[in-house]
Amino acid sequence: MTDPRRERLLPEPPKGGRDRRSPFARDRGRVLHSAALRRLAGKTQVVGPGEDAEVTGVPRTRLTHSLEVAQIGRGMAEELGLDPDVVDTAGLAHDIGHPPFGHNGERALDAVAADAGGFEGNAQTLRLLTRLEPKNDDAGPSSGLNLTRATLDACIKYPFPRREGQRKFGVYADDAEVFAWIRDPLDERPCVEAQVMDWADDVAYSVHDVEDAVVAGRIDGEWLATPDTGLITLAADAFGADPDDLARAAERLAAYPPLLAVARLTESRTLAAQIALKRLTSELVGRFVAAAVEETLAAVGREELEPDDDLVVPPGARAEVTLLKAAAVRWVMSDPARLAAQAEQRGLLADLVGRLCDGAPDALDPAFRPAWDAAGDGPGRLRVVVDQVAVLTDAQARSWASRYR
């Protein structure tokens, strides 16, 4: 009997030769070799590629972040008895829907795409995996990378369509049919592999974004070791966390030896400071991963998870991660110069969408012109233009904007 988790939307003949990889390992290879993943090297994580060029350390891009999420998720999957290739692939793929300029670009495209159903990076990831990224050469509609059902499900952090007043969602109305093939559209619980990927994502960007900010001199380690009420308030407001949990988390972090070691070294570019910071990064990742793995296995009473199980993240670990995320918001993302630059980026993307709509289909890459021709109405064609803009890197977005001014 065929395992439905291993099924692909378009059946494929067996691989020839001595390819003994599992279907999930083949999925990982497809994502790893995709153009969509490579493009993440040129897309903003927190700072843009090359933005801190004067700093010796190299800040993370969306690509390096995705590699780290995949590695953390794979380790968790092995501890929890899940298929590591499924979680690894979800980690690699989870951000490929991000447009130029990261979350700021999301805001811009969501505004200009309002008449076509908006824009959301997670929904765009599903669209890339199942439609836009080329793989099959059949005459029918593209199936994207034609990944297995299990891998696609693991990539879906928000298994529901857009709702009024809710910013996050995982599927556009245009992609509802393939979404229903992947999973029951009435079941809004992310599968356990997606839950593991989501926690790996939280751990990676909360710890690593702070590391990058310390290296760049944007955050002083002493600030983290002596968190004030302002940081706790920001974390509660921005992420909906419980202030009491956050206060206790702040006390734990303030007494955490690896963090105290970083705080004592005020010059962040010395060798001793760099070693202390890497130790802190490693210790924090291990701390948060172990907390979730141990709590989950204790809750299920088994050494291996089953499909109906859920990942259990202790409130204390979640609060500590939230404080680190709030630190990046406070000392990096809220910088006045950064906010001004982000306003310019949003204007650039909105203008580019308008100019491409006016110049389409000739202004689009040849790969997008058939979709423009097939679109039956204005919203459909707007979606094609947004798809085109979303695949661009930061530098390509600026180049295209200059070309069409």
PDB file of C-alpha atoms in Angstrom, residues 34-45 48-50 61-63 95-102 105 109 128 345 348-349 352 356 365 368 386-403:
ATOM      1  CA  SER A  34      16.725  25.370  -6.390  1.00  0.00           C
ATOM      2  CA  ALA A  35      17.168  28.907  -7.666  1.00  0.00           C
ATOM      3  CA  ALA A  36      14.684  30.050  -5.041  1.00  0.00           C
ATOM      4  CA  LEU A  37      17.026  28.972  -2.252  1.00  0.00           C
ATOM      5  CA  ARG A  38      20.071  30.562  -3.919  1.00  0.00           C
ATOM      6  CA  ARG A  39      18.265  33.882  -4.226  1.00  0.00           C
ATOM      7  CA  LEU A  40      18.007  34.076  -0.443  1.00  0.00           C
ATOM      8  CA  ALA A  41      21.738  34.925  -0.390  1.00  0.00           C
ATOM      9  CA  GLY A  42      20.759  38.362  -1.715  1.00  0.00           C
ATOM     10  CA  LYS A  43      17.781  39.002   0.556  1.00  0.00           C
ATOM     11  CA  THR A  44      17.665  40.835   3.865  1.00  0.00           C
ATOM     12  CA  GLN A  45      17.562  38.893   7.122  1.00  0.00           C
ATOM     13  CA  GLY A  48      20.756  43.817   4.163  1.00  0.00           C
ATOM     14  CA  PRO A  49      23.531  41.947   2.324  1.00  0.00           C
ATOM     15  CA  GLY A  50      26.661  44.114   2.571  1.00  0.00           C
ATOM     16  CA  THR A  61      21.352  36.622   4.980  1.00  0.00           C
ATOM     17  CA  ARG A  62      18.089  34.778   4.470  1.00  0.00           C
ATOM     18  CA  LEU A  63      20.134  31.924   2.987  1.00  0.00           C
ATOM     19  CA  ASP A  95      11.734  31.486   3.883  1.00  0.00           C
ATOM     20  CA  ILE A  96      11.988  31.105   0.101  1.00  0.00           C
ATOM     21  CA  GLY A  97       8.779  33.103  -0.289  1.00  0.00           C
ATOM     22  CA  HIS A  98      10.354  36.189   1.237  1.00  0.00           C
ATOM     23  CA  PRO A  99      10.555  39.148  -1.167  1.00  0.00           C
ATOM     24  CA  PRO A 100      13.335  41.754  -1.454  1.00  0.00           C
ATOM     25  CA  PHE A 101      14.031  43.580   1.826  1.00  0.00           C
ATOM     26  CA  GLY A 102      12.587  40.808   4.009  1.00  0.00           C
ATOM     27  CA  GLY A 105       9.214  44.062   1.573  1.00  0.00           C
ATOM     28  CA  LEU A 109       3.786  43.969  -1.421  1.00  0.00           C
ATOM     29  CA  LEU A 128       6.874  28.790  -5.049  1.00  0.00           C
ATOM     30  CA  GLN A 345      12.411  50.402   0.241  1.00  0.00           C
ATOM     31  CA  LEU A 348      10.648  51.469  -4.363  1.00  0.00           C
ATOM     32  CA  LEU A 349       8.742  48.153  -4.441  1.00  0.00           C
ATOM     33  CA  LEU A 352       8.186  48.911  -9.332  1.00  0.00           C
ATOM     34  CA  LEU A 356       5.721  46.488 -14.337  1.00  0.00           C
ATOM     35  CA  ASP A 365      10.912  37.833 -17.289  1.00  0.00           C
ATOM     36  CA  PHE A 368       6.261  34.930 -16.133  1.00  0.00           C
ATOM     37  CA  VAL A 386       3.822  40.526  -7.545  1.00  0.00           C
ATOM     38  CA  ASP A 387       5.196  37.005  -8.107  1.00  0.00           C
ATOM     39  CA  GLN A 388       7.795  38.540 -10.417  1.00  0.00           C
ATOM     40  CA  VAL A 389       8.857  41.231  -7.944  1.00  0.00           C
ATOM     41  CA  ALA A 390       8.910  38.785  -5.017  1.00  0.00           C
ATOM     42  CA  VAL A 391      11.580  36.570  -6.591  1.00  0.00           C
ATOM     43  CA  LEU A 392      14.047  39.455  -6.966  1.00  0.00           C
ATOM     44  CA  THR A 393      16.973  39.935  -4.609  1.00  0.00           C
ATOM     45  CA  ASP A 394      17.484  43.270  -2.866  1.00  0.00           C
ATOM     46  CA  ALA A 395      20.044  44.353  -5.481  1.00  0.00           C
ATOM     47  CA  GLN A 396      17.883  43.159  -8.387  1.00  0.00           C
ATOM     48  CA  ALA A 397      14.894  45.113  -7.056  1.00  0.00           C
ATOM     49  CA  ARG A 398      16.992  48.287  -7.041  1.00  0.00           C
ATOM     50  CA  SER A 399      18.340  47.550 -10.517  1.00  0.00           C
ATOM     51  CA  TRP A 400      14.879  46.909 -11.942  1.00  0.00           C
ATOM     52  CA  ALA A 401      13.527  50.053 -10.281  1.00  0.00           C
ATOM     53  CA  SER A 402      16.287  52.120 -11.919  1.00  0.00           C
ATOM     54  CA  ARG A 403      15.619  50.479 -15.289  1.00  0.00           C
TER      55      ARG A 403
END
